[in-house]
Coordinates of C-alpha atoms and ligand atoms in Angstrom, one line a residue:
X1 CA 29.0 -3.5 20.4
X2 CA 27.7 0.0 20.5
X3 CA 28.7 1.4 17.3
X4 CA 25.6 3.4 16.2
X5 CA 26.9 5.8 19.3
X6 CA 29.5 7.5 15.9
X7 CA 27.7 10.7 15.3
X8 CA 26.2 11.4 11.8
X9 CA 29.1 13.7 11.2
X10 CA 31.7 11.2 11.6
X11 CA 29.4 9.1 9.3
X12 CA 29.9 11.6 6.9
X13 CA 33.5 12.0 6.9
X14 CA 34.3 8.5 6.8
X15 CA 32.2 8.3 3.9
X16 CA 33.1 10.6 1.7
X17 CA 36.6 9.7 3.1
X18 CA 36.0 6.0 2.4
X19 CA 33.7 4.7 -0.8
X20 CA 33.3 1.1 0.9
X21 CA 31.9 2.9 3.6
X22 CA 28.1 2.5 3.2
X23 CA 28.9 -1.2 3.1
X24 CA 30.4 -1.2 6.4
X25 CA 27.3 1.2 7.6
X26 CA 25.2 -1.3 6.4
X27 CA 26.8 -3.7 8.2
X28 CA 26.6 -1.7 11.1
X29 CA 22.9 -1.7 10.9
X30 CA 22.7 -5.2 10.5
X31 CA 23.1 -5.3 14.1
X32 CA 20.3 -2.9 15.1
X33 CA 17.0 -4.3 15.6
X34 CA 15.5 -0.9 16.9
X35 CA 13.8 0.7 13.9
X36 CA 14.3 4.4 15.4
X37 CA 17.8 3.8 16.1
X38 CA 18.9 3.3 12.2
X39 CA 16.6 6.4 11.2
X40 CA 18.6 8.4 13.3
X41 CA 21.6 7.1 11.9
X42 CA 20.0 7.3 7.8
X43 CA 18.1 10.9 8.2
X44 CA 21.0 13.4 8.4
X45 CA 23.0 11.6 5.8
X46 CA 20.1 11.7 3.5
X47 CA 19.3 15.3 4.2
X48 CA 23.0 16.4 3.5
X49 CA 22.8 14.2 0.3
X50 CA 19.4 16.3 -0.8
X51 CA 21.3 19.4 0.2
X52 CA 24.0 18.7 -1.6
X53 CA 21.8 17.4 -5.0
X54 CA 19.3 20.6 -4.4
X55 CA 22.6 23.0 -4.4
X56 CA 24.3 21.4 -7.6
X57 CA 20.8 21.0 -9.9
X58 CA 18.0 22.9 -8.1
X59 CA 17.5 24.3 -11.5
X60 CA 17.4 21.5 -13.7
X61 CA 14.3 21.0 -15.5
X62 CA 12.5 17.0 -15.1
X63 CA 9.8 17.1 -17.8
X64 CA 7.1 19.6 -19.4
X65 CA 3.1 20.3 -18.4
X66 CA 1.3 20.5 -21.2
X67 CA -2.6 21.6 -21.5
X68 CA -3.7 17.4 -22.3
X69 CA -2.1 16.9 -18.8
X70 CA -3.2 19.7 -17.0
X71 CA -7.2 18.3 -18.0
X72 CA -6.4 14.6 -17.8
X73 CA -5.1 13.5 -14.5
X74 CA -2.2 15.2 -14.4
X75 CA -1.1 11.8 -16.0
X76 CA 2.7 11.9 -16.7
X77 CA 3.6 14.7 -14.4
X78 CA 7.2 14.1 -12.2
X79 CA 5.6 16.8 -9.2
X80 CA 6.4 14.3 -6.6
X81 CA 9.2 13.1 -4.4
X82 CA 8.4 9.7 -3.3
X83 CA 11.2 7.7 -1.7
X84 CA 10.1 4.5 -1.1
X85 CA 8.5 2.4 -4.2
X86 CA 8.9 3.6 -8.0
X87 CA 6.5 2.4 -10.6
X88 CA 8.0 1.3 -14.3
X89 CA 5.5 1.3 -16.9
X90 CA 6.4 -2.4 -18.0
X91 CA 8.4 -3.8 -15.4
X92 CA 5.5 -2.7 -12.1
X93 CA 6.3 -2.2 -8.8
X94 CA 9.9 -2.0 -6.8
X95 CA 9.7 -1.0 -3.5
X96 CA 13.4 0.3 -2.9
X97 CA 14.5 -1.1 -5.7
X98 CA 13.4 -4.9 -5.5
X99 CA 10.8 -6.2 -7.5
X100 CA 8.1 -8.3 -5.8
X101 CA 9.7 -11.6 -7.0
X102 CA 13.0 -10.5 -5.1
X103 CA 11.2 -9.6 -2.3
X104 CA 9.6 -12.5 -2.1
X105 CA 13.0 -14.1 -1.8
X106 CA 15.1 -12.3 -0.2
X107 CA 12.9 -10.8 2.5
X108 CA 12.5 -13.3 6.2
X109 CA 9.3 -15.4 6.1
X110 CA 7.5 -16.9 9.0
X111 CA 8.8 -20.1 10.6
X112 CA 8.1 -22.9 8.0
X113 CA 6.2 -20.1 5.6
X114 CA 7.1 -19.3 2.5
X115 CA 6.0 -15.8 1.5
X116 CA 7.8 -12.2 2.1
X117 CA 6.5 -11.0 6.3
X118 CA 5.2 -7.3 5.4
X119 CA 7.0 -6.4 8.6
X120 CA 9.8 -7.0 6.6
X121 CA 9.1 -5.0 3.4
X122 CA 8.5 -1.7 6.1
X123 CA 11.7 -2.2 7.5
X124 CA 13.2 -2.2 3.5
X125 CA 10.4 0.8 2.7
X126 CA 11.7 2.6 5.9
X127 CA 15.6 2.1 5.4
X128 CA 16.1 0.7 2.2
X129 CA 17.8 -2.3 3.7
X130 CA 16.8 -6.1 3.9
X131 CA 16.1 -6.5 7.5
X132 CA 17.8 -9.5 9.1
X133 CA 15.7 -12.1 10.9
X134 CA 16.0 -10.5 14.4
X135 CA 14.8 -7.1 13.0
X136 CA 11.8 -8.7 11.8
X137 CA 11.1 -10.3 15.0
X138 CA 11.6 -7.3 16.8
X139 CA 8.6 -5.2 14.7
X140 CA 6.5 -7.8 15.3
X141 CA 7.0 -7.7 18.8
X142 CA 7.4 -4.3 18.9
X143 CA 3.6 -3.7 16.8
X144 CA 2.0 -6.5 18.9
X145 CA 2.7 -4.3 22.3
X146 CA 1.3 -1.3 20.5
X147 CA -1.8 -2.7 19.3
X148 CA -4.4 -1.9 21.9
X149 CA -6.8 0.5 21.0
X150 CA -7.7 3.3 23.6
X151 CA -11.8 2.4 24.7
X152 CA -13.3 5.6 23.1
X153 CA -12.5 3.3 19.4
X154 CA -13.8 0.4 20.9
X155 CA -16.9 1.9 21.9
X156 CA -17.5 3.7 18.9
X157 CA -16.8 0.4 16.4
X158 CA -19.1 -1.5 18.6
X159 CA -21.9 1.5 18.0
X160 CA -21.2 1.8 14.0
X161 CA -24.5 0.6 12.2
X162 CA -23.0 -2.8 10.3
X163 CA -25.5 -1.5 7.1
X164 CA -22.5 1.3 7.2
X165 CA -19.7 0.4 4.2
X166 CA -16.7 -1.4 6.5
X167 CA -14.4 1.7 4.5
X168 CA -16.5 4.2 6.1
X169 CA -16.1 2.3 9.5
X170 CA -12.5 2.1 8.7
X171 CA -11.6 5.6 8.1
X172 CA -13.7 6.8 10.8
X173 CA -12.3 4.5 13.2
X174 CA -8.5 6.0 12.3
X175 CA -9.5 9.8 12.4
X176 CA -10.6 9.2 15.8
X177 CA -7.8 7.3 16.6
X178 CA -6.1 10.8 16.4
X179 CA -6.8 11.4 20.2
X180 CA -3.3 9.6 20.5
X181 CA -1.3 11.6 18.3
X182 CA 2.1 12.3 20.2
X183 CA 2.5 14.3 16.7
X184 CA -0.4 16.6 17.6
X185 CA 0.2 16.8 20.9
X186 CA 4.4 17.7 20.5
X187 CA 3.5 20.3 17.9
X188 CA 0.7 21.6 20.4
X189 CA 3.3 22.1 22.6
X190 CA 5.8 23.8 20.0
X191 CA 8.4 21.0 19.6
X192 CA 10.9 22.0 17.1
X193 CA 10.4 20.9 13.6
X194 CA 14.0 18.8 13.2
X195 CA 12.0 16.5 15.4
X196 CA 8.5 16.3 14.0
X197 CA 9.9 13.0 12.3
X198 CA 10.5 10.9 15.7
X199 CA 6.6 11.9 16.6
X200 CA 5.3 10.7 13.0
X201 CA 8.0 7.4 13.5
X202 CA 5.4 7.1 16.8
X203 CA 2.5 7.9 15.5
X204 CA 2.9 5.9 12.4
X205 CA 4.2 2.6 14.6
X206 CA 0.9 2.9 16.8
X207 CA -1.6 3.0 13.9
X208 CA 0.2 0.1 11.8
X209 CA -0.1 -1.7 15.4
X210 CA -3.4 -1.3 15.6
X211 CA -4.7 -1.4 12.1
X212 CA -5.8 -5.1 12.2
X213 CA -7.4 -5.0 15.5
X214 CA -9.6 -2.2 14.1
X215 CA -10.3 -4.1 10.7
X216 CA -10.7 -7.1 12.7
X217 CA -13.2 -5.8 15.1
X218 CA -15.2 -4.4 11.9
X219 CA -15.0 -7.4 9.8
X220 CA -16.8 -9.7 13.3
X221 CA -19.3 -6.8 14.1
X222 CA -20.3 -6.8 10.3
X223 CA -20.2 -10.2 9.4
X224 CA -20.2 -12.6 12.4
X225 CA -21.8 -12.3 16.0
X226 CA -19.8 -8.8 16.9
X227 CA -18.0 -11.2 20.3
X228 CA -14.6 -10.2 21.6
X229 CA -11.9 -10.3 18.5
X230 CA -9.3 -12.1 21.7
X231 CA -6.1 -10.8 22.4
X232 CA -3.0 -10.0 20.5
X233 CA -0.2 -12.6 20.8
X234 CA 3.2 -11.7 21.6
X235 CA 5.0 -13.7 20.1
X236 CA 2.6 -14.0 16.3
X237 CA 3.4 -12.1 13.6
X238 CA 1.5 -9.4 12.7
X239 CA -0.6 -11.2 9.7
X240 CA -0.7 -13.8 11.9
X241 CA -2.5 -12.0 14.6
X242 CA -4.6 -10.3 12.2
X243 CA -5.6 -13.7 10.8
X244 CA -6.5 -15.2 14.1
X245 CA -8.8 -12.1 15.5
X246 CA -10.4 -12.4 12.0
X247 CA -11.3 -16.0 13.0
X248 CA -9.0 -17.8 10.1
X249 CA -7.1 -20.4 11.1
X250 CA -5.9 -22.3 8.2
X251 CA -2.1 -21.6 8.1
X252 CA -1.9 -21.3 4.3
X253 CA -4.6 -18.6 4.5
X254 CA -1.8 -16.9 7.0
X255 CA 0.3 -17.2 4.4
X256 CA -2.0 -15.8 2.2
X257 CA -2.3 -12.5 3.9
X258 CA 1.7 -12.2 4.2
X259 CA 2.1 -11.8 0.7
X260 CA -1.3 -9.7 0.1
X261 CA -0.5 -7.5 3.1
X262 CA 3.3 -7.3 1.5
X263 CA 1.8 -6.8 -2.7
X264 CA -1.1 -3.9 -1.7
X265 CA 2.0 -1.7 0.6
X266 CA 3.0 0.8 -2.1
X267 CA 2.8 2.0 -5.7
X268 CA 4.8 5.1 -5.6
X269 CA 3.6 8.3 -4.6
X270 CA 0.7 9.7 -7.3
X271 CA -1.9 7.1 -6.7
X272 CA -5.1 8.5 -4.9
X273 CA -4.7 6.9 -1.6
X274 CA -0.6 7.4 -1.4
X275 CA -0.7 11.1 -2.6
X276 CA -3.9 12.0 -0.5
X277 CA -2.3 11.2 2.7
X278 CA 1.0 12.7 1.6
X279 CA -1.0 16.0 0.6
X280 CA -2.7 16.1 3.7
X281 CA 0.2 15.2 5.7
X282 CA 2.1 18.0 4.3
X283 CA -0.6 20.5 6.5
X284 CA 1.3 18.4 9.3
X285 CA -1.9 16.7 10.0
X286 CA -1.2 14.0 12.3
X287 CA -0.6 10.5 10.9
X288 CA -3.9 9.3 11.7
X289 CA -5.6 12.1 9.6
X290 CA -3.5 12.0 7.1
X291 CA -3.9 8.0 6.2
X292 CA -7.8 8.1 6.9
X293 CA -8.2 10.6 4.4
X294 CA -5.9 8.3 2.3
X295 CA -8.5 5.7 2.9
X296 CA -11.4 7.3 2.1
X297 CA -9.4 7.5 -1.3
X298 CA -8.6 3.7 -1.5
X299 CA -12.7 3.7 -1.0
X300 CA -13.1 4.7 -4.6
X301 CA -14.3 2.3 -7.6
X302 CA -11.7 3.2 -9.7
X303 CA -9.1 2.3 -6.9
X304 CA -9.0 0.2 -4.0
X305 CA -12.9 -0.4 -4.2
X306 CA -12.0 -2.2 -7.2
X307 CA -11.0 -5.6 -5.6
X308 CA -15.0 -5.4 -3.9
X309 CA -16.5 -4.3 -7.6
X310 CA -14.5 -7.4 -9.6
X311 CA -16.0 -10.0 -7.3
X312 CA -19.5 -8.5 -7.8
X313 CA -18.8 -8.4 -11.7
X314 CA -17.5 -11.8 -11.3
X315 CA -20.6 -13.3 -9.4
X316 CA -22.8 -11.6 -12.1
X317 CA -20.6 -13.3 -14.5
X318 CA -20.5 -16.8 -12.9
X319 CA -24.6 -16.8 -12.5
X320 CA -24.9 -15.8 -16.2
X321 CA -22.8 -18.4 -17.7
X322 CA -22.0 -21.2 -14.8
X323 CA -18.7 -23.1 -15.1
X324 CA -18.8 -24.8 -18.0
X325 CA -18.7 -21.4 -20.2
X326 CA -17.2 -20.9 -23.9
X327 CA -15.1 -18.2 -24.5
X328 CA -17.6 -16.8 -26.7
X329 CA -20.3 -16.3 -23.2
X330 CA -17.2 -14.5 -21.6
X331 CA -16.9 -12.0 -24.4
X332 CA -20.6 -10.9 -24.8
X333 CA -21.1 -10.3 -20.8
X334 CA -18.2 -8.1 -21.4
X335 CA -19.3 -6.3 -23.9
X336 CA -22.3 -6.2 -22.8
X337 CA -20.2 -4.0 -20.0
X338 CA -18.5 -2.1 -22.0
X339 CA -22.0 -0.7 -24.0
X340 CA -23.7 -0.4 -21.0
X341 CA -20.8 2.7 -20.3
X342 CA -19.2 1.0 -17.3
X343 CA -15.7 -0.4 -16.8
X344 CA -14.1 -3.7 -16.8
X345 CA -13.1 -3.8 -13.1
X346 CA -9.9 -4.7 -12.2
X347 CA -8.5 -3.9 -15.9
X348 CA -6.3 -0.9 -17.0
X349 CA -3.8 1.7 -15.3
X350 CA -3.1 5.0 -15.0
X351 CA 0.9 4.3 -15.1
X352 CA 1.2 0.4 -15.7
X353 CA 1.4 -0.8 -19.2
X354 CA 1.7 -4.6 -18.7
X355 CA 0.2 -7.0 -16.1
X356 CA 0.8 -5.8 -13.0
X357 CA 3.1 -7.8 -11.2
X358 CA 1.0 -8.2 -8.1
X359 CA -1.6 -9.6 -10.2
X360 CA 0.8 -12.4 -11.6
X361 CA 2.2 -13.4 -7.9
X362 CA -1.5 -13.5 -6.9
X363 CA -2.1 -15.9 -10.0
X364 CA 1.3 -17.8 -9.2
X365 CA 0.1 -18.4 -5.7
X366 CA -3.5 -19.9 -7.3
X367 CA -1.3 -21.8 -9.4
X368 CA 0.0 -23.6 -6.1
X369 CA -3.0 -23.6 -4.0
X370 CA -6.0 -23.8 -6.0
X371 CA -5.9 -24.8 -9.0
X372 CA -8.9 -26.1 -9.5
X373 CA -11.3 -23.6 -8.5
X374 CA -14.0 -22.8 -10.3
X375 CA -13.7 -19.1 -9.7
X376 CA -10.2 -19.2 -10.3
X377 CA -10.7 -21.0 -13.5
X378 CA -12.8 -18.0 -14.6
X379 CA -10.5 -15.5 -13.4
X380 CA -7.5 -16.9 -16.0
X381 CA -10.3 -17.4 -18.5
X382 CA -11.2 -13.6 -18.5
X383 CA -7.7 -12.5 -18.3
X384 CA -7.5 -14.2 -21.9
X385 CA -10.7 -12.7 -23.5
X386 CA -10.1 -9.1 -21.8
X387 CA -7.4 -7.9 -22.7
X388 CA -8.0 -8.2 -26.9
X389 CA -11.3 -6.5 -26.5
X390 CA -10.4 -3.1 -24.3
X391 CA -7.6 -3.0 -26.8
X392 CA -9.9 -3.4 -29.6
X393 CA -12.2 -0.2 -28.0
X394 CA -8.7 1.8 -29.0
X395 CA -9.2 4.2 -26.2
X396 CA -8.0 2.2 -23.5
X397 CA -4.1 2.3 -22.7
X398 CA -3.5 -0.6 -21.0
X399 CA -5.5 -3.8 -21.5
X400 CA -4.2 -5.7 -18.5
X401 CA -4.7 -6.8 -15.4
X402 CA -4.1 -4.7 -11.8
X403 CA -3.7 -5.8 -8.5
X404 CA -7.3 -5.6 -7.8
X405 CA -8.4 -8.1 -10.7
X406 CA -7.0 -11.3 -8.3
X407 CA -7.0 -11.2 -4.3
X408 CA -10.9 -11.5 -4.3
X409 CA -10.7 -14.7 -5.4
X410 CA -8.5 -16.0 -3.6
X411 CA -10.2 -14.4 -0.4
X412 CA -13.0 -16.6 -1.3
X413 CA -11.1 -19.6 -1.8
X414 CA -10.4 -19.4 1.9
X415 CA -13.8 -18.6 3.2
X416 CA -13.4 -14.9 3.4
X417 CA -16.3 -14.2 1.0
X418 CA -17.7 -10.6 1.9
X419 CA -16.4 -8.9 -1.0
X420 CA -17.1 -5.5 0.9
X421 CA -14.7 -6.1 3.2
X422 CA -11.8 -6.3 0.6
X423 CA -10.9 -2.9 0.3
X424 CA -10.2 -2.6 4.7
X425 CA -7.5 -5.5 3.6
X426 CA -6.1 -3.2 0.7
X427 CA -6.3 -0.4 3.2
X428 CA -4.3 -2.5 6.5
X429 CA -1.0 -3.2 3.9
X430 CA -1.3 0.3 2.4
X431 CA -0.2 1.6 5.7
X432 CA 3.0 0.5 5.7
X433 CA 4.0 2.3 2.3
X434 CA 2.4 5.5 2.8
X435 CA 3.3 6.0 6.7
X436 CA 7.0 4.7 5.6
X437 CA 7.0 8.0 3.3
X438 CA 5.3 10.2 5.8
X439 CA 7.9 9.8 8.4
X440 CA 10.4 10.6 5.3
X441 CA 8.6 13.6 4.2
X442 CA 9.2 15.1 7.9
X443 CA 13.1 13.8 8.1
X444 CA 13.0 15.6 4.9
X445 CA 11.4 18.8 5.9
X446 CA 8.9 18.7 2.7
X447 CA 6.9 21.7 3.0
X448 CA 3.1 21.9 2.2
X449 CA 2.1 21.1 -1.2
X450 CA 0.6 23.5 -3.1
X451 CA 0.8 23.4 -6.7
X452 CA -0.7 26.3 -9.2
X453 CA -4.1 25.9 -10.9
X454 CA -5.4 28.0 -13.9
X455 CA -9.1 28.3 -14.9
X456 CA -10.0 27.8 -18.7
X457 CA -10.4 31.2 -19.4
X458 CA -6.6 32.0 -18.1
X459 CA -5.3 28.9 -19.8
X460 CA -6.8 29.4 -23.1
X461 CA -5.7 33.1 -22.6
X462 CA -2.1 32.2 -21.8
X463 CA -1.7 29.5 -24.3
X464 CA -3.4 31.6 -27.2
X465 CA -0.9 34.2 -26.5
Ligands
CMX501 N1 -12.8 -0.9 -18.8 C1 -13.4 0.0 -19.6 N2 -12.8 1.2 -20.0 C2 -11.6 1.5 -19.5 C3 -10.9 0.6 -18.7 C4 -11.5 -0.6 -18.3 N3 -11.0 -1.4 -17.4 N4 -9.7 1.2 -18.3 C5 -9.7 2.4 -19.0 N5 -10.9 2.6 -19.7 C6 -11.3 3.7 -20.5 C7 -11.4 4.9 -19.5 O1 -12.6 4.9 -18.8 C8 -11.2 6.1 -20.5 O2 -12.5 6.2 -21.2 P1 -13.1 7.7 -21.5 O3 -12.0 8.4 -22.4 O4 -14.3 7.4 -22.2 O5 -13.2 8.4 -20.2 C9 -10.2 5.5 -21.5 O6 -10.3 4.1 -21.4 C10 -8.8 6.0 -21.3 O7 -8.4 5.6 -20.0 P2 -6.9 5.3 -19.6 O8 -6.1 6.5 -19.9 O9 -6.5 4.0 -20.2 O10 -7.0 5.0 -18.0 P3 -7.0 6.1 -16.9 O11 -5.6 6.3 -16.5 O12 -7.8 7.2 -17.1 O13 -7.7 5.2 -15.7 C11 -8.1 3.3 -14.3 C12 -7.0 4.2 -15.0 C13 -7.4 2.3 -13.5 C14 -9.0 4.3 -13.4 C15 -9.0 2.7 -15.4 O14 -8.2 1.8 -16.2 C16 -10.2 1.9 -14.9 O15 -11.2 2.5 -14.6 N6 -10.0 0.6 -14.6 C17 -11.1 -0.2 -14.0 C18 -11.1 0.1 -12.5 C19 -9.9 -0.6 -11.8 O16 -9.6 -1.7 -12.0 N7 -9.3 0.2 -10.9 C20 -8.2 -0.3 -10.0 C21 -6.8 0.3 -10.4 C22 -5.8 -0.2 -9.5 C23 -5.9 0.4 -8.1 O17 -5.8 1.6 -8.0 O18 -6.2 -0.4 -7.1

């Protein structure tokens, strides 16, 4: 049945004609399994509806700047569209509305798994629909004949010095991946702008593809004997390939990596990594420029590097006071932290005010798998003892756990123990939330960002008008 031939127009008409009608549309994309297909369908419909919204309150104001935000972050700021994933304070993550415990239920798992496919959670980021089985099947197919990597990235992988940071291998890796843009080349060649999406849809399809043979290839040059990473499989999922040219094989470690790979996608659109490559994208840099420069954000300390820096403040931890610790050992290493003027890593949040929720599916899944490992067992010791003292410093607005404060340990559970590596993870699944809003941000026609800046002298001059 060849439905999705009805023009967007007609779409239109029959909904504003019809208010069931977005249920029958969804429906209707049910059916589809090709990805491009339903964007083509969703993007004028969406761009009317912003049309529309833009025309009616264009002029409404959202929230005040005041000079505290202007020096601090920008903390608290709406200056962004972001349509896939909002952040609540309390609540944490939902990417298109679901929170992480619906996704992990409602999205299509692996035959006989049990945790969310991230192939899955793009097709939701990218539509805002729960894919059915067959969709799922069909990305995974669809990334595994995309992954090969052209032999100018091979070459230069196999030539990176393994003393060089795996991030730095990472990002370089993708910025020369750029040689493939279809983006670059299309817009080289003056395509018009209302297609610049389907280019970035390309673009962005490739590099997820590819991601884990890239990370792969670093993690067995670094780490093991640098031989052949073997080939992508057909018919594996993508977690599952990436798991195999990693040289894991335990399938709960598999299982694993769907869920990490599905938790570390998206945070809405102001974190460092998310609105670097949005910012950079919005030069219409290609997609591979735009998410390495996201990358070499996620390679900071105070974000994605954090996952590397709590295993190393772990270790130094575990050597200090063994296994058999008291609660009282746990508290003075930490302040012991604290006075020496460094953070607790893997503690505190720019937006979150509770634990993050991607911290407590991590701990859920130790719950199940391992729960009597050592390093786990300090891990849910320190998430008692932290929390009371950072709130007991008074300057720190959120005490709890992130993200970043669990997958290490659960890495090592399974044998993958170099901790620098961690972040390239972080960096594979962050892919699909930032490229997701990348090939939005051209369907939408978002121009180049640009906001104002003042200096000092101008703002105290303004404000002490
Ligand atoms: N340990 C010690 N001090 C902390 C702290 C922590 N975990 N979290 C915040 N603080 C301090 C800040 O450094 C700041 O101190 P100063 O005023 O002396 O500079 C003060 O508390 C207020 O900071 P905040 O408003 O609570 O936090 P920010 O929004 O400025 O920063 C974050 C957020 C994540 C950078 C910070 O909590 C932090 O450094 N945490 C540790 C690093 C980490 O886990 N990062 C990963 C975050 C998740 C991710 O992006 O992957």
């Amino acid at each position: 049945m060849s439905l999705f031939r009805i023009s967007s127009t007609k779409i239109l008409e029959l909904q504003k004609a019809c208010p069931t009608a977005s249920i029958l549309l969804r429906g209707l994309s049910a059916e589809q399994t090709n990805l491009k297909s339903v964007l083509q369908e969703k993007i004028p419909r969406e761009q009317e509806k912003i049309k529309e919204f833009r025309k009616k309150h264009g002029g409404t104001k959202v929230g005040e700047v005041t000079v505290d935000m202007m020096y601090g972050g920008m903390r608290g700021i709406k200056g962004l569209v972001w349509e896939t994933s909002v952040l609540d304070p309390d609540e944490g993550i939902r990417f298109r509305g679901l929170s992480i415990p619906e996704c992990q239920q409602q999205l299509p798992k692996a035959k006989g798994g049990e945790e969310p496919l991230p192939e899955g959670l793009f097709w939701l980021l990218v539509t805002g629909e729960i894919p059915t089985e067959a969709q799922v099947q069909a990305i995974s197919k669809e990334w595994a004949q995309r992954a090969e990597l052209p032999a100018h990235v091979v070459t230069m992988l196999n030539n990176m010095p393994s003393k060089l940071h795996p991030m730095s291998q990472f990002s370089a890796a993708v910025t020369a991946l750029n040689s493939e843009s279809t983006f670059a080349k299309a817009y080289s060649e003056g395509v018009h702008k209302s297609k610049y999406w389907e280019y970035v849809y390309e673009d962005s399809m490739n590099l997820i593809a590819k991601l884990p043979v890239i990370a792969a290839t670093i993690y067995r040059n670094t780490y093991r004997d640098g031989k052949g990473i073997g080939a992508i499989d057909d018919n594996k999922d993508w977690s599952a390939n990436y798991c195999t040219m990693l040289g894991f094989d335990d399938p709960k470690f598999t299982e694993l990596m769907r869920l990490y790979l599905t938790i570390h996608s998206d945070h809405e659109g102001g974190n460092v990594s998310a609105h670097t490559t949005h910012l950079v994208g919005s030069a219409l840099s290609d997609p591979y420029l735009s998410f390495a420069a996201g990358l070499n954000g996620l390679a900071g300390p105070l974000h994605g590097l954090a996952n590397q820096e709590v295993l190393v403040w772990l270790e130094k931890l575990r050597k200090q006071v063994g296994d058999n610790f008291t609660e009282d050992q746990l508290k003075e290493f930490i302040w012991k932290t604290l006075k020496s003027g460094q953070v607790v890593p893997g503690y505190g949040h720019a937006v979150l005010r509770k634990t993050d929720p991607r911290y407590t599916c991590q701990r859920e899944f130790a719950l199940k798998h391992l729960p009597n490992d050592p390093l786990f067992k300090l891990v849910a010791a320190v998430y008692k003892v932290v929390p009371p003292i950072l709130t007991e410093l008074g300057k720190v607005k959120n005490p709890w756990p992130n993200v970043d404060s669990h997958s290490g340990v659960l890495l090592q559970y399974y044998g993958l123990k170099e901790m620098n590596y961690y972040t390239v993870m972080f960096g594979v699944s962050r892919a699909l939330g930032v490229l997701a809003q990348l090939i939005w941000s051209r369907a939408l026609g978002l121009p180049i960002e640009r906001p104002k800046s003042l200096s000092t002298e101008l703002l105290i001059k303004q404000v002490g008008k």
